[in-house]
């Protein structure tokens, strides 16, 4: 399992066998049941999370409501960007929506090794670049796409999402009410 994870990292940026061996002590595997928190509110995010199998939701609480930020399915990464970089308590919550196997890559290990290992430095740069691009695309979709376009794109990218996530979470992610989502779905 850890070798599969290292292969995934290697697909982002080349990692030699010796570099992979350097990373291994900073990788742990954790299992979460449905409803368990991968990252709790007010916890400092000290790891990058890779959903080996399962499904998770990232969300915030705002004025007594939870607001969905992102969905992370099998073979995807997630983390609290602000908490990770600023070493501050996270407002973002990451919850397993089904039993999930999650690989943790320690920030301490990744950042420490990146100071002296160009391969790991490139990996970190590539990973964080992808994260920034995904965040920018999300903001652009909210600003420039209609709710219907955002919904169609979501189900195109994650076709099983309707089986995994309540409509209330999908509506929240799209930035619309559940009633609006129902109207969109009835017209498709």
Coordinates of C-alpha atoms in Angstrom, one line a residue, residues 1 4-5 8 32 38 49-58 70-78 94-103 157-161 164-165:
X1 CA 0.0 0.0 0.0
X4 CA 1.3 2.3 -4.3
X5 CA 1.3 5.7 -2.6
X8 CA 1.3 8.0 -7.0
X32 CA -11.7 5.7 9.4
X38 CA -9.8 12.8 9.4
X49 CA -4.0 13.2 3.4
X50 CA -4.4 10.7 0.5
X51 CA -7.6 8.9 0.3
X52 CA -6.4 5.4 -0.7
X53 CA -10.0 4.2 -0.7
X54 CA -13.2 5.7 0.5
X55 CA -14.7 9.1 0.3
X56 CA -14.4 12.3 2.4
X57 CA -16.0 15.7 2.5
X58 CA -14.2 19.0 3.5
X70 CA -14.6 19.9 -1.5
X71 CA -15.1 16.2 -2.0
X72 CA -12.2 13.8 -1.9
X73 CA -12.7 10.4 -3.4
X74 CA -10.5 7.4 -3.9
X75 CA -6.9 8.2 -5.0
X76 CA -7.2 11.9 -4.2
X77 CA -5.5 14.3 -1.9
X78 CA -6.9 16.7 0.7
X94 CA -12.5 16.7 6.9
X95 CA -15.0 13.8 7.5
X96 CA -15.1 10.3 6.1
X97 CA -18.4 9.8 4.4
X98 CA -17.8 6.1 4.1
X99 CA -15.2 3.7 5.5
X100 CA -11.9 5.1 4.3
X101 CA -8.2 4.1 4.2
X102 CA -6.2 7.3 4.4
X103 CA -2.5 7.7 4.0
X157 CA -16.0 14.5 -12.8
X158 CA -17.4 12.4 -10.0
X159 CA -20.3 10.4 -11.5
X160 CA -20.8 8.3 -8.4
X161 CA -21.2 11.3 -6.1
X164 CA -22.2 8.8 -1.9
X165 CA -23.4 12.3 -0.8

